Amino acid sequence: MSDVAKLAGVSHQTVSRVLNEPGRVTADTRARVQAAIERLNYHPSTVARALASRRTRTIGLLSTGLALHSHSKRMIAFNEAARSAGYQVSMASLAKAERETMLPALGVLLGQSVEGIVLIAADERALEIIQDVDLGVPLVIAESSGRGGPHNVSIDQFLGARLATGHLADLGHLAIAHLAGPTWSLDANQRLRGWRAELERRGLPVPEPFFGEWTPESGYQIGRRLAESAEVTAVFVANDQMAIGLLHALSECGVRVPADMSVVGFDDIAEAAHFIPPLTTVRQDFNQLGRQILATLLSLIEDVESGEPVHTEPKLIVRESSAAPRLLTTGANRRKATAPRQV
């Protein structure tokens, strides 16, 4: 560090600030120090820094659940936010939340002297287990159960579902089906609640939902069943992956989207704008979520009370897969007389 300071023409303390608190250093000075660091190929010793400051600047991240789009996006967004703030992240990922696997994983993270832990929980079981554990370090939970808590951070899945369902109702659809995710999923349960609440608020019928497994195949299978319905004019699908399969099935059965049936998804995956037709969906701001998780954890590490739980609001992205039902626009039958292909 002394060599870097000498080459950059600054003090040892200024180099330290560039490394640990870059916001306190002018852009000019920061650039000179960074150039010196690159020229000397300097790498700060994390061990030495931890000994000097009694801080490891390391955060533990434990995630439970399948490697789904939204789940992996949460992990990536938090990692990027942490790195930008000068923190390292030690990660453990579990397919299922079980006490026999969660407790050892937490033990490994704590053994690395992490300053705090983030739990990204996909199901209720993970929340139950973590409640009984005394970690000894600050904990922030990223989850969407709706139960709240001052150290919980989430994207409002309930609101996102209401936006999707309300959009279809505003277009004039009266029979709006829902293809939900699996019952163990916190996200799926909140999206199911939001769909039901919006229909009830508008006095529309609430049919029995369909349940998929987050996969295109499950969306395809349920799409074959929906294609045979003479009443349903729109469907809200709990994620874009299932919407892919549903669109495939509707196309095979001669059901045109959106002329015969409107479809709205959830997540706004990169491919959603390139579906046929491009998919109306609900976008989640995972980058903002990652920053909020980190800010909440750092406030606890610095012993600053964070206050109320933090909820990020999703946004409806309207594309070509949703439109007014044909009965309202043309007076014709909702669907052309194209017989569904036999399964």
Short mmCIF file of C-alpha atoms in Angstrom, two decimals:
data_model
loop_
_atom_site.label_atom_id
_atom_site.label_comp_id
_atom_site.label_asym_id
_atom_site.label_seq_id
_atom_site.Cartn_x
_atom_site.Cartn_y
_atom_site.Cartn_z
CA MET A 1 0.00 0.00 0.00
CA SER A 2 2.92 2.33 0.71
CA ASP A 3 4.26 1.67 -2.79
CA VAL A 4 0.88 2.55 -4.28
CA ALA A 5 0.72 5.76 -2.23
CA LYS A 6 4.21 6.80 -3.35
CA LEU A 7 3.48 6.17 -7.05
CA ALA A 8 0.13 8.00 -6.90
CA GLY A 9 1.56 10.90 -4.91
CA VAL A 10 -0.91 10.52 -2.05
CA SER A 11 -0.87 9.40 1.57
CA HIS A 12 -1.17 5.86 2.85
CA GLN A 13 -4.55 6.85 4.37
CA THR A 14 -5.86 8.07 1.00
CA VAL A 15 -5.10 4.70 -0.60
CA SER A 16 -6.97 3.05 2.25
CA ARG A 17 -9.98 5.30 1.68
CA VAL A 18 -9.99 4.53 -2.05
CA LEU A 19 -10.10 0.83 -1.22
CA ASN A 20 -12.61 0.97 1.62
CA GLU A 21 -14.62 4.20 1.25
CA PRO A 22 -14.24 5.35 -2.37
CA GLY A 23 -17.10 7.83 -2.03
CA ARG A 24 -14.97 9.95 0.31
CA VAL A 25 -12.24 10.50 -2.31
CA THR A 26 -12.43 12.84 -5.33
CA ALA A 27 -12.71 11.24 -8.76
CA ASP A 28 -9.31 12.67 -9.77
CA THR A 29 -7.49 11.20 -6.80
CA ARG A 30 -9.37 7.94 -7.09
CA ALA A 31 -8.27 7.60 -10.72
CA ARG A 32 -4.60 8.21 -9.82
CA VAL A 33 -4.69 5.63 -7.07
CA GLN A 34 -6.47 3.06 -9.26
CA ALA A 35 -3.87 3.59 -12.00
CA ALA A 36 -1.07 2.99 -9.48
CA ILE A 37 -2.81 -0.14 -8.18
CA GLU A 38 -3.06 -1.53 -11.71
CA ARG A 39 0.53 -0.63 -12.60
CA LEU A 40 1.90 -2.32 -9.47
CA ASN A 41 -0.60 -5.20 -9.71
CA TYR A 42 -1.46 -4.59 -6.06
CA HIS A 43 -3.99 -6.88 -4.33
CA PRO A 44 -5.05 -5.97 -0.79
CA SER A 45 -4.64 -8.76 1.73
CA THR A 46 -8.08 -9.58 3.10
CA VAL A 47 -6.49 -11.30 6.09
CA ALA A 48 -4.38 -8.26 6.95
CA ARG A 49 -7.32 -5.91 6.53
CA ALA A 50 -9.49 -8.08 8.77
CA LEU A 51 -6.81 -8.15 11.48
CA ALA A 52 -6.28 -4.40 11.30
CA SER A 53 -9.94 -3.41 11.28
CA ARG A 54 -11.41 -6.41 13.11
CA ARG A 55 -13.81 -6.64 10.18
CA THR A 56 -13.76 -9.26 7.43
CA ARG A 57 -16.01 -7.36 4.99
CA THR A 58 -17.51 -10.74 4.15
CA ILE A 59 -21.22 -11.54 4.01
CA GLY A 60 -22.82 -14.95 4.04
CA LEU A 61 -25.58 -15.70 1.51
CA LEU A 62 -27.77 -18.76 1.95
CA SER A 63 -30.43 -19.53 -0.64
CA THR A 64 -33.03 -22.27 -0.67
CA GLY A 65 -35.16 -23.53 -3.52
CA LEU A 66 -34.77 -24.48 -7.15
CA ALA A 67 -32.51 -22.60 -9.56
CA LEU A 68 -35.39 -20.56 -10.98
CA HIS A 69 -35.06 -17.34 -12.96
CA SER A 70 -36.27 -15.03 -10.18
CA HIS A 71 -34.31 -16.89 -7.51
CA SER A 72 -30.99 -16.77 -9.35
CA LYS A 73 -31.61 -13.12 -10.27
CA ARG A 74 -31.96 -12.24 -6.59
CA MET A 75 -28.64 -13.92 -5.82
CA ILE A 76 -26.81 -12.27 -8.71
CA ALA A 77 -28.22 -8.82 -7.88
CA PHE A 78 -27.16 -9.07 -4.24
CA ASN A 79 -23.67 -10.27 -5.18
CA GLU A 80 -23.21 -7.33 -7.53
CA ALA A 81 -24.42 -4.84 -4.92
CA ALA A 82 -22.10 -6.32 -2.29
CA ARG A 83 -19.06 -6.25 -4.57
CA SER A 84 -19.76 -2.63 -5.50
CA ALA A 85 -19.71 -1.81 -1.79
CA GLY A 86 -16.41 -3.62 -1.26
CA TYR A 87 -17.79 -6.78 0.35
CA GLN A 88 -17.07 -10.39 -0.46
CA VAL A 89 -19.93 -12.90 -0.48
CA SER A 90 -19.64 -16.50 0.69
CA MET A 91 -22.54 -18.51 -0.71
CA ALA A 92 -24.35 -21.72 0.06
CA SER A 93 -27.29 -22.91 -2.05
CA LEU A 94 -29.72 -25.67 -1.08
CA ALA A 95 -32.29 -27.35 -3.31
CA LYS A 96 -34.65 -27.84 -0.35
CA ALA A 97 -34.98 -26.17 3.02
CA GLU A 98 -34.35 -28.94 5.56
CA ARG A 99 -32.94 -28.53 9.05
CA GLU A 100 -30.38 -31.27 8.35
CA THR A 101 -28.86 -29.25 5.49
CA MET A 102 -29.57 -25.63 6.50
CA LEU A 103 -27.89 -25.77 9.92
CA PRO A 104 -24.56 -27.16 8.63
CA ALA A 105 -24.60 -24.63 5.76
CA LEU A 106 -25.11 -21.78 8.23
CA GLY A 107 -22.30 -23.22 10.35
CA VAL A 108 -19.89 -23.14 7.41
CA LEU A 109 -20.76 -19.49 6.69
CA LEU A 110 -20.37 -18.46 10.32
CA GLY A 111 -17.04 -20.30 10.41
CA GLN A 112 -15.78 -17.85 7.79
CA SER A 113 -16.33 -14.94 10.21
CA VAL A 114 -19.03 -13.33 8.10
CA GLU A 115 -20.30 -9.97 9.39
CA GLY A 116 -23.91 -10.79 8.55
CA ILE A 117 -26.08 -13.33 6.74
CA VAL A 118 -28.69 -12.97 4.01
CA LEU A 119 -31.27 -15.70 3.56
CA ILE A 120 -33.07 -15.87 0.22
CA ALA A 121 -36.03 -18.08 1.07
CA ALA A 122 -38.16 -19.80 -1.52
CA ASP A 123 -40.52 -21.59 0.86
CA GLU A 124 -42.13 -21.39 4.29
CA ARG A 125 -39.93 -24.14 5.70
CA ALA A 126 -36.80 -22.00 5.38
CA LEU A 127 -38.47 -19.23 7.41
CA GLU A 128 -39.50 -21.68 10.13
CA ILE A 129 -36.00 -23.10 10.47
CA ILE A 130 -34.19 -19.77 10.60
CA GLN A 131 -36.47 -18.51 13.38
CA ASP A 132 -35.03 -21.12 15.76
CA VAL A 133 -31.38 -20.33 15.05
CA ASP A 134 -29.27 -17.91 17.11
CA LEU A 135 -26.72 -16.76 14.54
CA GLY A 136 -24.89 -14.17 16.60
CA VAL A 137 -24.64 -11.89 13.54
CA PRO A 138 -27.21 -9.66 11.79
CA LEU A 139 -29.70 -11.45 9.54
CA VAL A 140 -31.72 -10.11 6.60
CA ILE A 141 -34.34 -12.28 4.92
CA ALA A 142 -35.36 -11.84 1.28
CA GLU A 143 -38.76 -13.48 1.03
CA SER A 144 -42.27 -12.79 -0.20
CA SER A 145 -44.56 -14.34 2.40
CA GLY A 146 -46.16 -10.98 3.13
CA ARG A 147 -45.61 -11.45 6.87
CA GLY A 148 -43.22 -8.48 7.01
CA GLY A 149 -40.63 -7.83 9.68
CA PRO A 150 -38.15 -4.94 10.07
CA HIS A 151 -35.30 -6.90 8.49
CA ASN A 152 -37.24 -8.47 5.63
CA VAL A 153 -36.83 -7.27 2.05
CA SER A 154 -39.02 -8.32 -0.86
CA ILE A 155 -40.52 -7.53 -4.23
CA ASP A 156 -44.29 -7.19 -3.78
CA GLN A 157 -45.56 -10.33 -5.50
CA PHE A 158 -49.13 -9.69 -4.31
CA LEU A 159 -49.17 -6.28 -6.01
CA GLY A 160 -47.63 -7.70 -9.19
CA ALA A 161 -50.43 -10.26 -9.47
CA ARG A 162 -53.05 -7.58 -8.93
CA LEU A 163 -51.48 -5.47 -11.69
CA ALA A 164 -51.59 -8.42 -14.11
CA THR A 165 -55.15 -9.39 -13.23
CA GLY A 166 -56.39 -5.79 -13.19
CA HIS A 167 -54.90 -5.22 -16.64
CA LEU A 168 -56.90 -8.12 -18.06
CA ALA A 169 -60.07 -6.97 -16.29
CA ASP A 170 -59.60 -3.42 -17.59
CA LEU A 171 -59.46 -4.84 -21.13
CA GLY A 172 -62.93 -6.28 -20.54
CA HIS A 173 -62.19 -9.90 -19.67
CA LEU A 174 -64.72 -11.42 -17.28
CA ALA A 175 -63.40 -15.00 -17.09
CA ILE A 176 -59.73 -14.79 -16.06
CA ALA A 177 -58.02 -18.08 -15.24
CA HIS A 178 -54.81 -18.42 -13.24
CA LEU A 179 -51.97 -20.87 -13.83
CA ALA A 180 -50.27 -20.80 -10.42
CA GLY A 181 -46.86 -22.06 -9.37
CA PRO A 182 -46.32 -24.95 -6.94
CA THR A 183 -48.03 -24.69 -3.56
CA TRP A 184 -44.74 -24.80 -1.61
CA SER A 185 -43.53 -21.56 -3.21
CA LEU A 186 -43.84 -18.27 -1.31
CA ASP A 187 -43.83 -16.31 -4.58
CA ALA A 188 -46.53 -18.52 -6.10
CA ASN A 189 -48.78 -18.20 -3.06
CA GLN A 190 -48.58 -14.42 -3.07
CA ARG A 191 -49.32 -14.26 -6.81
CA LEU A 192 -52.30 -16.57 -6.28
CA ARG A 193 -53.56 -14.31 -3.47
CA GLY A 194 -53.17 -11.21 -5.61
CA TRP A 195 -55.11 -12.73 -8.53
CA ARG A 196 -57.93 -13.83 -6.25
CA ALA A 197 -58.07 -10.50 -4.38
CA GLU A 198 -58.27 -8.46 -7.58
CA LEU A 199 -61.08 -10.59 -9.01
CA GLU A 200 -63.01 -10.36 -5.73
CA ARG A 201 -62.49 -6.60 -5.56
CA ARG A 202 -64.05 -6.23 -9.00
CA GLY A 203 -66.89 -8.66 -8.32
CA LEU A 204 -65.66 -11.09 -10.98
CA PRO A 205 -65.96 -14.88 -10.64
CA VAL A 206 -62.98 -16.66 -9.06
CA PRO A 207 -62.52 -20.04 -10.79
CA GLU A 208 -60.42 -22.86 -9.42
CA PRO A 209 -56.76 -22.15 -10.26
CA PHE A 210 -54.52 -24.53 -12.17
CA PHE A 211 -51.19 -25.49 -10.60
CA GLY A 212 -47.94 -25.95 -12.51
CA GLU A 213 -44.32 -26.62 -11.55
CA TRP A 214 -42.70 -23.42 -12.88
CA THR A 215 -41.66 -25.34 -16.03
CA PRO A 216 -42.65 -24.87 -19.70
CA GLU A 217 -43.82 -28.49 -19.80
CA SER A 218 -46.33 -27.93 -16.99
CA GLY A 219 -47.55 -24.79 -18.76
CA TYR A 220 -47.96 -26.78 -21.97
CA GLN A 221 -50.03 -29.49 -20.33
CA ILE A 222 -52.37 -27.01 -18.66
CA GLY A 223 -52.53 -24.98 -21.87
CA ARG A 224 -54.02 -28.03 -23.62
CA ARG A 225 -56.78 -28.10 -21.02
CA LEU A 226 -57.42 -24.35 -21.18
CA ALA A 227 -57.70 -24.54 -24.98
CA GLU A 228 -60.84 -26.61 -24.57
CA SER A 229 -62.56 -24.03 -22.35
CA ALA A 230 -65.38 -22.13 -24.01
CA GLU A 231 -65.59 -19.58 -21.20
CA VAL A 232 -62.04 -18.48 -20.38
CA THR A 233 -60.88 -15.47 -22.42
CA ALA A 234 -57.71 -14.65 -20.48
CA VAL A 235 -55.15 -16.33 -18.25
CA PHE A 236 -52.64 -14.91 -15.79
CA VAL A 237 -49.60 -17.21 -15.64
CA ALA A 238 -47.44 -17.13 -12.51
CA ASN A 239 -44.14 -17.12 -14.42
CA ASP A 240 -42.89 -16.62 -17.96
CA GLN A 241 -41.45 -20.13 -18.23
CA MET A 242 -44.88 -21.70 -17.83
CA ALA A 243 -46.26 -19.06 -20.22
CA ILE A 244 -43.90 -20.36 -22.93
CA GLY A 245 -45.44 -23.81 -22.69
CA LEU A 246 -48.98 -22.43 -22.50
CA LEU A 247 -48.50 -20.35 -25.67
CA HIS A 248 -47.14 -23.43 -27.42
CA ALA A 249 -50.20 -25.49 -26.45
CA LEU A 250 -52.69 -22.78 -27.43
CA SER A 251 -51.02 -22.42 -30.83
CA GLU A 252 -51.18 -26.18 -31.45
CA CYS A 253 -54.87 -26.21 -30.54
CA GLY A 254 -55.75 -23.36 -32.91
CA VAL A 255 -56.35 -20.82 -30.13
CA ARG A 256 -54.99 -17.46 -31.23
CA VAL A 257 -53.29 -15.12 -28.75
CA PRO A 258 -54.56 -12.52 -28.09
CA ALA A 259 -57.51 -12.74 -30.55
CA ASP A 260 -59.03 -15.76 -28.81
CA MET A 261 -57.27 -15.71 -25.45
CA SER A 262 -55.08 -13.13 -23.72
CA VAL A 263 -52.03 -14.24 -21.75
CA VAL A 264 -50.06 -12.35 -19.09
CA GLY A 265 -46.91 -13.76 -17.46
CA PHE A 266 -44.66 -12.82 -14.55
CA ASP A 267 -40.89 -12.08 -14.35
CA ASP A 268 -40.17 -10.44 -17.74
CA ILE A 269 -37.36 -12.83 -18.63
CA ALA A 270 -35.07 -11.73 -21.46
CA GLU A 271 -36.93 -13.91 -23.97
CA ALA A 272 -40.41 -12.56 -23.10
CA ALA A 273 -40.21 -9.72 -25.65
CA HIS A 274 -39.43 -12.29 -28.37
CA PHE A 275 -42.22 -14.80 -27.73
CA ILE A 276 -44.87 -15.17 -30.44
CA PRO A 277 -46.66 -12.97 -29.67
CA PRO A 278 -44.42 -10.85 -27.39
CA LEU A 279 -45.57 -11.47 -23.83
CA THR A 280 -47.30 -8.99 -21.55
CA THR A 281 -45.72 -9.66 -18.16
CA VAL A 282 -44.75 -8.26 -14.77
CA ARG A 283 -41.19 -7.00 -14.39
CA GLN A 284 -39.27 -7.32 -11.13
CA ASP A 285 -36.39 -4.90 -10.42
CA PHE A 286 -33.84 -7.33 -9.05
CA ASN A 287 -31.00 -4.79 -9.09
CA GLN A 288 -32.94 -2.51 -6.78
CA LEU A 289 -33.79 -5.48 -4.59
CA GLY A 290 -30.11 -6.42 -4.31
CA ARG A 291 -29.20 -2.88 -3.23
CA GLN A 292 -32.00 -2.83 -0.67
CA ILE A 293 -30.97 -6.16 0.83
CA LEU A 294 -27.41 -4.91 1.21
CA ALA A 295 -28.46 -1.53 2.63
CA THR A 296 -30.66 -3.23 5.21
CA LEU A 297 -27.87 -5.61 6.26
CA LEU A 298 -25.25 -2.87 6.47
CA SER A 299 -27.54 -0.78 8.66
CA LEU A 300 -27.68 -3.71 11.08
CA ILE A 301 -23.92 -4.26 10.93
CA GLU A 302 -23.41 -0.57 11.71
CA ASP A 303 -26.04 -0.84 14.47
CA VAL A 304 -28.46 1.55 12.79
CA GLU A 305 -32.10 0.47 13.08
CA SER A 306 -33.55 0.00 9.57
CA GLY A 307 -37.20 0.46 10.60
CA GLU A 308 -40.00 -0.89 8.44
CA PRO A 309 -39.71 -3.85 6.03
CA VAL A 310 -38.70 -2.85 2.52
CA HIS A 311 -40.93 -3.71 -0.44
CA THR A 312 -40.00 -3.04 -4.06
CA GLU A 313 -42.93 -2.52 -6.43
CA PRO A 314 -43.02 -4.51 -9.69
CA LYS A 315 -44.09 -3.00 -13.00
CA LEU A 316 -46.54 -4.22 -15.63
CA ILE A 317 -44.99 -4.46 -19.12
CA VAL A 318 -47.73 -4.46 -21.77
CA ARG A 319 -46.98 -6.23 -25.06
CA GLU A 320 -49.00 -7.97 -27.78
CA SER A 321 -50.21 -11.06 -25.89
CA SER A 322 -53.09 -9.20 -24.19
CA ALA A 323 -56.04 -7.42 -25.81
CA ALA A 324 -59.78 -6.91 -25.38
CA PRO A 325 -61.85 -10.09 -25.86
CA ARG A 326 -63.16 -10.46 -29.43
CA LEU A 327 -66.75 -10.64 -28.22
CA LEU A 328 -66.44 -7.04 -27.07
CA THR A 329 -64.62 -5.76 -30.14
CA THR A 330 -66.36 -7.56 -33.02
CA GLY A 331 -69.50 -9.17 -31.68
CA ALA A 332 -68.25 -12.46 -33.15
CA ASN A 333 -67.62 -15.67 -31.30
CA ARG A 334 -64.59 -15.58 -29.03
CA ARG A 335 -62.78 -18.26 -30.99
CA LYS A 336 -62.75 -19.40 -34.58
CA ALA A 337 -64.27 -22.80 -35.19
CA THR A 338 -60.89 -24.50 -35.18
CA ALA A 339 -61.21 -27.81 -33.39
CA PRO A 340 -58.49 -28.48 -30.82
CA ARG A 341 -56.13 -31.25 -31.80
CA GLN A 342 -56.64 -34.40 -29.79
CA VAL A 343 -54.14 -34.99 -26.98
#
